[in-house]
Coordinates of C-alpha atoms in Angstrom, one line a residue:
M305 CA 29.3 -18.2 -9.4
K306 CA 29.1 -16.6 -12.9
R307 CA 25.7 -15.1 -12.1
D308 CA 26.7 -13.9 -8.7
L309 CA 30.1 -12.1 -10.1
F310 CA 28.0 -10.6 -13.0
L311 CA 25.2 -8.9 -10.6
K312 CA 27.9 -7.7 -8.4
F313 CA 29.8 -5.8 -11.4
M314 CA 26.4 -4.6 -12.7
K315 CA 25.7 -3.2 -9.0
A316 CA 29.0 -1.6 -8.7
L317 CA 28.7 -0.2 -12.3
I318 CA 25.4 1.9 -12.3
P319 CA 26.2 3.6 -9.1
F320 CA 29.9 4.3 -10.5
W321 CA 28.6 6.0 -13.6
N322 CA 25.9 8.0 -11.9
I323 CA 28.5 9.2 -9.6
I324 CA 30.9 9.9 -12.5
I325 CA 28.5 12.0 -14.2
F326 CA 27.5 13.9 -10.9
C327 CA 31.1 14.6 -10.4
Y328 CA 31.6 16.0 -13.7
V329 CA 28.9 18.5 -13.6
W330 CA 29.5 19.6 -10.1
V331 CA 33.1 20.2 -10.8
L332 CA 32.6 22.0 -14.0
Y333 CA 29.7 24.2 -13.1
Y334 CA 28.9 24.2 -9.2
N335 CA 31.7 23.3 -6.9
E336 CA 33.9 26.7 -7.7
Q337 CA 30.8 29.0 -6.9
T338 CA 29.8 27.0 -3.7
F339 CA 33.0 26.4 -2.5
S340 CA 35.4 28.8 -3.9
A341 CA 37.4 29.3 -0.7
F342 CA 38.5 25.6 -0.5
W343 CA 37.8 24.0 -4.2
L344 CA 39.3 20.9 -3.7
R345 CA 38.0 20.3 -0.1
G346 CA 34.5 21.1 -1.1
M347 CA 34.3 18.9 -4.1
L348 CA 35.6 15.8 -2.0
I349 CA 33.0 16.8 0.6
S350 CA 30.4 17.1 -1.9
I351 CA 31.1 13.8 -3.8
V352 CA 31.2 11.8 -0.8
L353 CA 27.9 13.3 0.4
Y354 CA 26.4 12.6 -2.9
A355 CA 27.4 9.1 -3.0
L356 CA 26.0 8.3 0.5
I357 CA 22.7 10.2 -0.4
Y358 CA 22.5 8.3 -3.5
Y359 CA 23.3 4.9 -2.0
A360 CA 21.0 5.4 0.7
F361 CA 18.0 6.4 -1.6
G362 CA 18.9 3.4 -3.7
R363 CA 18.7 1.0 -1.1
L364 CA 15.3 2.4 0.0
Y365 CA 13.8 2.3 -3.5
N366 CA 15.5 -0.9 -4.5
A367 CA 17.2 0.7 -7.4
F368 CA 19.7 -1.9 -7.2
K369 CA 17.5 -5.1 -7.3
I370 CA 18.6 -5.4 -10.9
H371 CA 17.8 -9.1 -11.6
S372 CA 14.4 -9.4 -9.5
S373 CA 12.6 -6.2 -10.7
S374 CA 11.4 -4.9 -14.0
I375 CA 13.3 -2.2 -16.2
S376 CA 10.5 -0.1 -15.7
E377 CA 10.2 -0.2 -12.1
L378 CA 13.9 -0.2 -11.9
M379 CA 14.1 3.0 -14.0
L380 CA 11.4 4.5 -11.6
S381 CA 13.6 3.8 -8.6
Q382 CA 16.6 5.3 -10.1
L383 CA 14.5 8.4 -11.3
L384 CA 13.5 8.9 -7.7
T385 CA 17.1 8.1 -6.3
I386 CA 18.9 10.3 -8.7
G387 CA 16.1 12.8 -8.3
M388 CA 16.2 13.0 -4.5
S389 CA 20.1 13.0 -4.6
D390 CA 20.7 15.8 -7.3
F391 CA 18.1 18.0 -5.4
I392 CA 19.5 17.8 -2.2
L393 CA 22.9 18.8 -3.5
Y394 CA 21.5 21.7 -5.6
M395 CA 19.8 23.0 -2.6
M396 CA 23.2 22.7 -0.7
C397 CA 24.7 24.7 -3.4
Y398 CA 22.0 27.3 -3.4
L399 CA 22.0 27.6 0.4
I400 CA 25.9 27.9 0.8
H401 CA 26.1 30.3 -2.1
M402 CA 22.9 32.3 -1.0
R403 CA 22.2 32.7 -5.0
R404 CA 20.2 30.8 -7.2
A405 CA 22.1 28.7 -9.5
S406 CA 21.1 27.5 -12.9
L407 CA 19.3 24.4 -12.9
L408 CA 20.0 23.4 -16.6
P409 CA 23.5 21.7 -16.1
G410 CA 22.0 19.7 -13.1
L411 CA 18.7 18.6 -15.3
L412 CA 21.1 17.7 -18.3
A413 CA 23.2 15.5 -15.8
A414 CA 20.1 13.9 -14.6
A415 CA 19.0 13.0 -18.2
V416 CA 22.3 11.6 -19.2
Q417 CA 22.4 9.6 -15.7
L418 CA 19.1 8.3 -16.6
A419 CA 20.0 7.4 -20.3
G420 CA 23.2 5.7 -19.4
T421 CA 21.3 4.0 -16.3
L422 CA 18.6 2.5 -18.8
A423 CA 21.2 1.4 -21.6
L424 CA 23.2 -0.4 -18.4
L425 CA 19.7 -2.1 -17.3
A426 CA 18.7 -3.2 -20.7
A427 CA 22.1 -4.6 -21.3
N428 CA 21.9 -6.5 -17.9
K429 CA 18.6 -7.9 -18.8
S430 CA 19.7 -9.3 -22.3
Y431 CA 22.7 -10.6 -20.7
F432 CA 20.6 -12.7 -18.1
A433 CA 18.1 -13.7 -20.7
R434 CA 20.8 -15.1 -22.9
Y435 CA 23.4 -16.6 -20.7
I436 CA 21.9 -17.1 -17.3
P437 CA 18.8 -19.0 -17.0
A438 CA 16.2 -18.5 -13.9
R439 CA 16.4 -20.5 -10.9
K440 CA 14.7 -24.0 -11.2
T441 CA 12.0 -23.8 -8.7
I442 CA 9.3 -25.8 -7.3
V443 CA 6.4 -25.0 -5.0
I444 CA 5.1 -27.1 -2.2
Y445 CA 2.0 -25.8 -0.9
G446 CA -0.6 -26.7 2.0
A447 CA -3.7 -28.4 0.0
K448 CA -5.8 -28.2 3.3
K449 CA -5.3 -24.7 3.6
Q450 CA -6.1 -24.0 -0.1
R451 CA -9.1 -25.7 0.2
K452 CA -10.2 -23.4 3.2
K453 CA -11.7 -20.4 1.3
A454 CA -14.3 -19.3 3.4
D455 CA -15.1 -15.5 2.6
N456 CA -12.3 -15.7 0.1
I457 CA -9.7 -14.8 2.6
E458 CA -7.0 -17.4 1.6
T459 CA -5.0 -16.8 -1.5
S460 CA -5.0 -19.6 -3.9
I461 CA -2.2 -21.2 -5.1
E462 CA -2.9 -20.4 -8.7
E463 CA -3.1 -16.7 -8.0
F464 CA 0.3 -17.2 -6.1
V465 CA 2.2 -18.6 -8.6
R466 CA 0.6 -16.1 -11.0
K467 CA 2.1 -13.4 -9.2
L468 CA 5.5 -15.1 -8.8
E469 CA 5.6 -15.9 -12.5
K470 CA 4.2 -12.2 -13.3
K471 CA 6.6 -10.2 -11.3
H472 CA 9.8 -12.2 -11.1
A473 CA 10.1 -14.5 -14.4
G474 CA 13.7 -13.9 -14.7
L475 CA 14.4 -14.9 -11.4
F476 CA 12.2 -18.1 -10.9
E477 CA 11.2 -20.8 -13.4
I478 CA 8.5 -22.5 -11.7
R479 CA 8.8 -26.4 -12.9
E480 CA 6.3 -27.8 -10.5
V481 CA 3.7 -27.4 -7.9
Y482 CA 3.0 -29.9 -5.5
P483 CA 0.7 -30.2 -2.6
D484 CA 1.9 -31.3 0.9
T485 CA -0.5 -34.3 0.6
C486 CA 2.4 -36.2 -1.4
S487 CA 4.6 -37.9 1.0
A488 CA 7.7 -36.3 2.7
G489 CA 10.0 -38.6 0.9
E490 CA 8.6 -37.8 -2.4
L491 CA 8.9 -34.2 -1.8
L492 CA 12.4 -34.4 -0.2
E493 CA 13.4 -36.2 -3.8
K494 CA 12.0 -33.4 -5.8
L495 CA 14.7 -30.9 -4.2
A496 CA 17.3 -32.7 -6.3
C497 CA 16.2 -31.2 -9.4
C498 CA 15.9 -27.7 -8.3
D499 CA 17.4 -24.8 -7.1
T500 CA 14.9 -23.0 -4.9
V501 CA 11.9 -24.1 -3.0
I502 CA 9.1 -22.1 -2.1
L503 CA 6.7 -23.3 0.9
C504 CA 3.3 -22.1 0.9
H505 CA 1.2 -22.6 4.1
V506 CA 2.5 -25.9 4.7
S507 CA 2.2 -27.9 7.9
Q508 CA 5.0 -27.3 10.8
A509 CA 6.4 -30.7 10.3
L510 CA 6.8 -30.7 6.7
R511 CA 8.4 -27.1 6.8
R512 CA 11.1 -28.4 9.4
E513 CA 11.9 -31.4 7.1
I514 CA 12.3 -29.2 3.9
L515 CA 14.1 -26.6 5.7
A516 CA 16.7 -29.2 7.1
A517 CA 17.2 -30.8 3.9
G518 CA 17.3 -27.5 1.8
A519 CA 19.9 -26.3 4.3
A520 CA 22.1 -29.4 3.7
A521 CA 21.5 -29.7 0.0
G522 CA 22.4 -25.9 -0.3
K523 CA 19.0 -24.7 -1.9
N524 CA 17.3 -21.5 -1.3
V525 CA 14.0 -21.6 0.5
Y526 CA 11.3 -19.1 0.6
I527 CA 8.6 -19.8 3.2
T528 CA 5.1 -17.8 3.5
P529 CA 5.0 -17.1 7.4
K530 CA 2.4 -18.1 9.6
L531 CA 0.8 -15.1 11.7
E532 CA 2.1 -16.6 14.9
D533 CA 5.8 -16.3 13.2
I534 CA 5.1 -12.6 13.0
L535 CA 3.7 -12.2 16.3
L536 CA 6.9 -14.1 17.6
T537 CA 9.3 -11.3 16.5
N538 CA 8.1 -9.2 19.6
Y539 CA 9.3 -12.2 21.8
E540 CA 12.5 -12.1 23.7
Y541 CA 15.0 -15.1 24.9
R542 CA 15.1 -15.8 28.2
Y543 CA 17.5 -18.4 30.1
M544 CA 16.0 -19.1 33.1
I545 CA 16.5 -22.8 33.1
D546 CA 18.4 -25.2 30.6
T547 CA 15.2 -25.1 28.6
P548 CA 15.3 -21.8 26.5
L549 CA 12.4 -19.7 26.7
L550 CA 10.5 -17.0 24.8
E551 CA 8.8 -14.4 26.8
S552 CA 6.1 -12.3 24.9
G553 CA 6.7 -8.6 24.9
S554 CA 4.6 -5.8 26.0
M555 CA 1.3 -5.0 23.7
R556 CA 3.2 -2.8 20.9
R557 CA 1.3 0.8 21.0
E558 CA 2.3 3.6 19.1
Y559 CA 5.6 5.2 19.9
R560 CA 6.4 8.5 21.6
G561 CA 6.4 11.2 19.2
K562 CA 4.1 9.8 16.4
R563 CA 1.2 12.2 17.1
A564 CA 3.4 15.3 16.7
L565 CA 4.7 13.7 13.5
D566 CA 1.4 13.1 12.0
I567 CA 0.0 16.7 12.7
G568 CA 3.5 18.2 11.0
I569 CA 3.2 16.2 8.2
S570 CA -0.2 16.3 7.5
L571 CA -0.2 20.2 7.9
F572 CA 2.7 20.4 5.4
M573 CA 0.7 18.1 2.9
L574 CA -2.4 20.0 3.0
V575 CA -0.3 23.2 2.2
I576 CA 1.5 21.7 -0.8
F577 CA -1.6 19.5 -2.0
S578 CA -4.5 22.2 -1.6
P579 CA -4.1 23.4 -5.2
F580 CA -4.7 19.7 -6.3
M581 CA -7.3 19.1 -4.0
L582 CA -9.2 22.5 -5.1
L583 CA -9.1 21.0 -8.6
T584 CA -10.1 17.8 -8.0
A585 CA -13.3 19.3 -6.0
I586 CA -14.2 21.3 -9.1
C587 CA -14.0 18.5 -11.5
I588 CA -15.8 15.9 -9.4
R589 CA -18.9 18.7 -9.0
L590 CA -18.6 19.8 -12.8
E591 CA -18.6 16.1 -14.0
D592 CA -22.0 15.1 -12.5
G593 CA -23.1 17.6 -10.1
G594 CA -22.8 15.1 -7.1
P595 CA -21.3 15.5 -3.8
V596 CA -17.4 16.3 -3.7
F597 CA -16.5 14.0 -0.7
Y598 CA -17.4 10.3 0.1
R599 CA -17.9 9.3 3.8
Q600 CA -17.9 5.8 5.2
K601 CA -17.5 4.5 8.8
R602 CA -14.2 2.7 9.5
V603 CA -12.8 1.4 12.7
T604 CA -9.5 2.8 14.3
L605 CA -7.6 2.5 17.6
D606 CA -9.3 0.5 20.4
G607 CA -12.0 -0.2 17.9
R608 CA -13.5 3.4 18.0
E609 CA -15.8 3.9 14.8
F610 CA -15.2 7.2 12.6
D611 CA -16.2 8.9 9.3
I612 CA -13.2 8.4 7.0
L613 CA -13.1 11.1 4.2
K614 CA -12.5 10.5 0.3
F615 CA -12.9 12.3 -2.6
R616 CA -15.7 10.5 -4.6
S617 CA -14.4 8.5 -7.2
M618 CA -17.7 6.5 -8.1
I619 CA -21.4 7.7 -9.4
V620 CA -23.6 8.8 -6.9
D621 CA -25.4 6.1 -4.8
A622 CA -22.8 3.4 -6.3
E623 CA -23.6 1.2 -3.2
K624 CA -27.4 1.6 -3.2
Q625 CA -27.6 -2.2 -3.9
G626 CA -25.2 -3.0 -1.0
Y627 CA -21.2 -2.9 -0.9
K628 CA -19.2 -4.3 -3.7
P629 CA -15.3 -4.0 -3.9
A630 CA -14.2 -2.1 -7.0
A631 CA -13.1 -4.4 -9.8
T632 CA -10.9 -3.9 -12.8
K633 CA -12.8 -1.4 -15.4
D634 CA -15.7 -1.0 -13.1
S635 CA -18.3 0.7 -14.5
R636 CA -19.3 2.7 -11.4
I637 CA -16.0 4.5 -11.6
T638 CA -16.5 8.3 -13.1
K639 CA -13.8 9.8 -15.1
T640 CA -12.6 11.8 -12.6
G641 CA -12.6 9.1 -10.3
S642 CA -10.4 7.1 -12.5
V643 CA -7.8 9.5 -12.3
I644 CA -7.7 10.2 -8.9
R645 CA -7.8 6.4 -7.7
A646 CA -4.7 5.8 -9.9
T647 CA -3.0 8.8 -8.6
R648 CA -4.2 8.5 -5.0
I649 CA -5.4 11.9 -5.0
D650 CA -8.9 10.5 -3.6
E651 CA -7.2 9.4 -0.2
L652 CA -6.1 13.2 0.3
P653 CA -9.0 14.2 2.3
Q654 CA -7.8 11.8 4.9
L655 CA -5.0 14.3 6.0
L656 CA -8.1 16.1 7.8
N657 CA -8.7 12.8 9.4
I658 CA -4.8 12.6 10.5
L659 CA -5.3 16.3 11.8
K660 CA -8.6 15.2 13.8
G661 CA -6.7 12.2 15.7
D662 CA -8.9 9.3 13.8
M663 CA -5.9 8.2 11.9
S664 CA -1.9 8.4 11.4
I665 CA -0.1 8.9 8.3
V666 CA 1.4 5.4 8.8
G667 CA -0.4 2.4 10.3
P668 CA -2.8 -0.4 9.0
R669 CA -5.5 0.7 6.8
P670 CA -8.8 1.4 8.8
E671 CA -11.2 -1.3 7.5
R672 CA -15.1 -1.0 7.5
I673 CA -17.2 -2.0 10.3
E674 CA -18.8 -5.2 8.6
H675 CA -15.1 -6.1 7.4
V676 CA -13.6 -6.1 10.7
K677 CA -16.4 -8.4 12.1
K678 CA -15.9 -10.6 9.5
Y679 CA -12.3 -11.0 9.5
T680 CA -12.0 -11.3 13.5
E681 CA -14.1 -14.2 13.1
S682 CA -12.1 -16.2 10.5
L683 CA -8.8 -14.5 11.7
P684 CA -8.8 -13.8 15.6
E685 CA -5.3 -12.0 15.3
F686 CA -7.0 -9.4 13.0
A687 CA -8.2 -7.4 16.4
Y688 CA -4.3 -7.0 17.1
R689 CA -4.1 -4.2 14.3
L690 CA -6.6 -2.1 16.4
R691 CA -3.8 -1.5 18.9
V692 CA -2.9 1.3 16.8
R693 CA -4.6 4.0 14.7
G694 CA -5.4 3.3 11.1
G695 CA -3.3 4.8 8.7
L696 CA -3.1 6.6 5.3
T697 CA -0.2 4.5 4.1
G698 CA 1.8 1.3 5.6
Y699 CA 3.3 -2.1 4.6
A700 CA 0.0 -3.4 3.2
Q701 CA -0.4 -0.4 1.0
I702 CA 3.4 -0.2 0.0
Y703 CA 3.9 -4.1 -0.4
G704 CA 0.5 -5.2 -1.4
K705 CA -2.2 -4.3 -3.6
Y706 CA -6.0 -3.3 -3.5
N707 CA -6.6 -6.8 -4.2
T708 CA -4.4 -8.7 -2.1
S709 CA -6.0 -11.0 0.6
A710 CA -7.0 -9.9 3.8
E711 CA -4.8 -12.4 5.6
D712 CA -1.8 -11.2 3.8
K713 CA -2.5 -7.6 4.4
L714 CA -2.9 -8.5 8.2
K715 CA 0.6 -10.3 8.0
M716 CA 2.1 -7.2 6.9
D717 CA 0.1 -5.0 9.4
L718 CA 1.4 -7.0 12.3
M719 CA 4.9 -6.9 10.7
Y720 CA 4.4 -3.0 10.8
I721 CA 3.2 -3.1 14.5
E722 CA 5.9 -5.0 15.7
K723 CA 8.8 -3.0 14.1
Q724 CA 7.1 0.5 14.3
S725 CA 9.2 3.4 14.8
L726 CA 10.2 7.0 13.7
L727 CA 12.7 5.9 11.2
L728 CA 10.5 3.0 9.8
D729 CA 7.4 5.6 9.6
L730 CA 9.8 8.3 7.5
Q731 CA 11.2 5.4 5.3
L732 CA 7.5 4.2 4.7
I733 CA 6.5 7.9 3.6
L734 CA 9.6 8.0 1.3
L735 CA 8.5 4.7 -0.3
T736 CA 4.7 5.9 -0.8
V737 CA 6.1 8.3 -3.0
K738 CA 7.1 5.4 -5.3
V739 CA 3.9 3.4 -5.1
M740 CA 1.9 6.2 -6.3
F741 CA 3.5 5.6 -9.8
L742 CA 3.0 2.0 -9.7
P743 CA -0.4 1.4 -11.5
E744 CA -0.4 -2.6 -10.5
S745 CA -0.9 -1.4 -6.7
T746 CA -4.5 -0.1 -7.6
E747 CA -5.3 -3.3 -9.3
G748 CA -9.0 -4.5 -8.7
F749 CA -10.6 -7.6 -8.0

């Protein structure tokens, strides 16, 4: 109870601080020149509009998940949220007044907003570390599932726990990790000494028992979904007899208007990023005199093959001895390559693939031909992602990492396919801006 009240207070205080600072600067410097004819009404409209925009971007960028995220990630989220909100209101001021307003007061306000937010976040983390312990957590995993590591497709339980402890140390205190080879009675007894239980690839029968026991005891329960769980999201309830039925929906394909969105955004991005692309091409050429672009066969909609374009980030003939995924501190990566990989600039030539129709802005990442064959043998559901074009960005690129397992990437890709819409694509495009500044998303094997 104490924990929840404090979180609610801090989640209200941070937006309040940022909105108050905006109000002060807007009223003092911008409102009169923008809404001089109806000063008070214009001020109220601007404040409400700013609050709505700030809240919308804050939700999108997870700027209010103040306990489960690190201070650096929260500050990045707040920077994007404040920057987007302030920019939109500044542009509104410019368009209404039809004259360029001074940026200095707005920039100073943003600096004060960020400084205050940093102080509040630091105080929040300090308070939680001192007075509110992390949730006592146990992890139960499917031992048989973990032993099946053909082609390194399955994520080991050790890696799963490491990621949780690294990213959410303040949220989970993992006390024990148990295999599902323990009896159900033993595992149910363990629930008494924890606040949270995480089920990782456990059997259907055990999952049902733990869910029932956890609900009865008021425990937080997290589950790694199975592939069939995700596919069921497209099924609809049918009441044809006195036994409930689920009917499969139609095969999800690209929604109407997606191709128009792809063309419009890719043309816009080519114009915006053309100076960076030209500079990158010059740097690659000057470093070792090799080709600027790297071409590779990939698979897209309905299994069609195409040549994907990238800026070359590795030495010439890096794959002469065969394909090998990039590792952390890989000696094959050039100096220019390390920069453009970290900033995702190496992916920009794929805007040409999008214009050509081989790819979309948002969608499952197109895989190499040999990978598609290998993954489909181990995971037949992998073929389902070929119902849409491969994408420049998507769920797996935003919520996963370069070294995320093939099965986990597939789950995220299927989530996108089942939910795809124009609004979701726009959200994922905006989220990609944040991911570009997170170095862990490009972590190698």
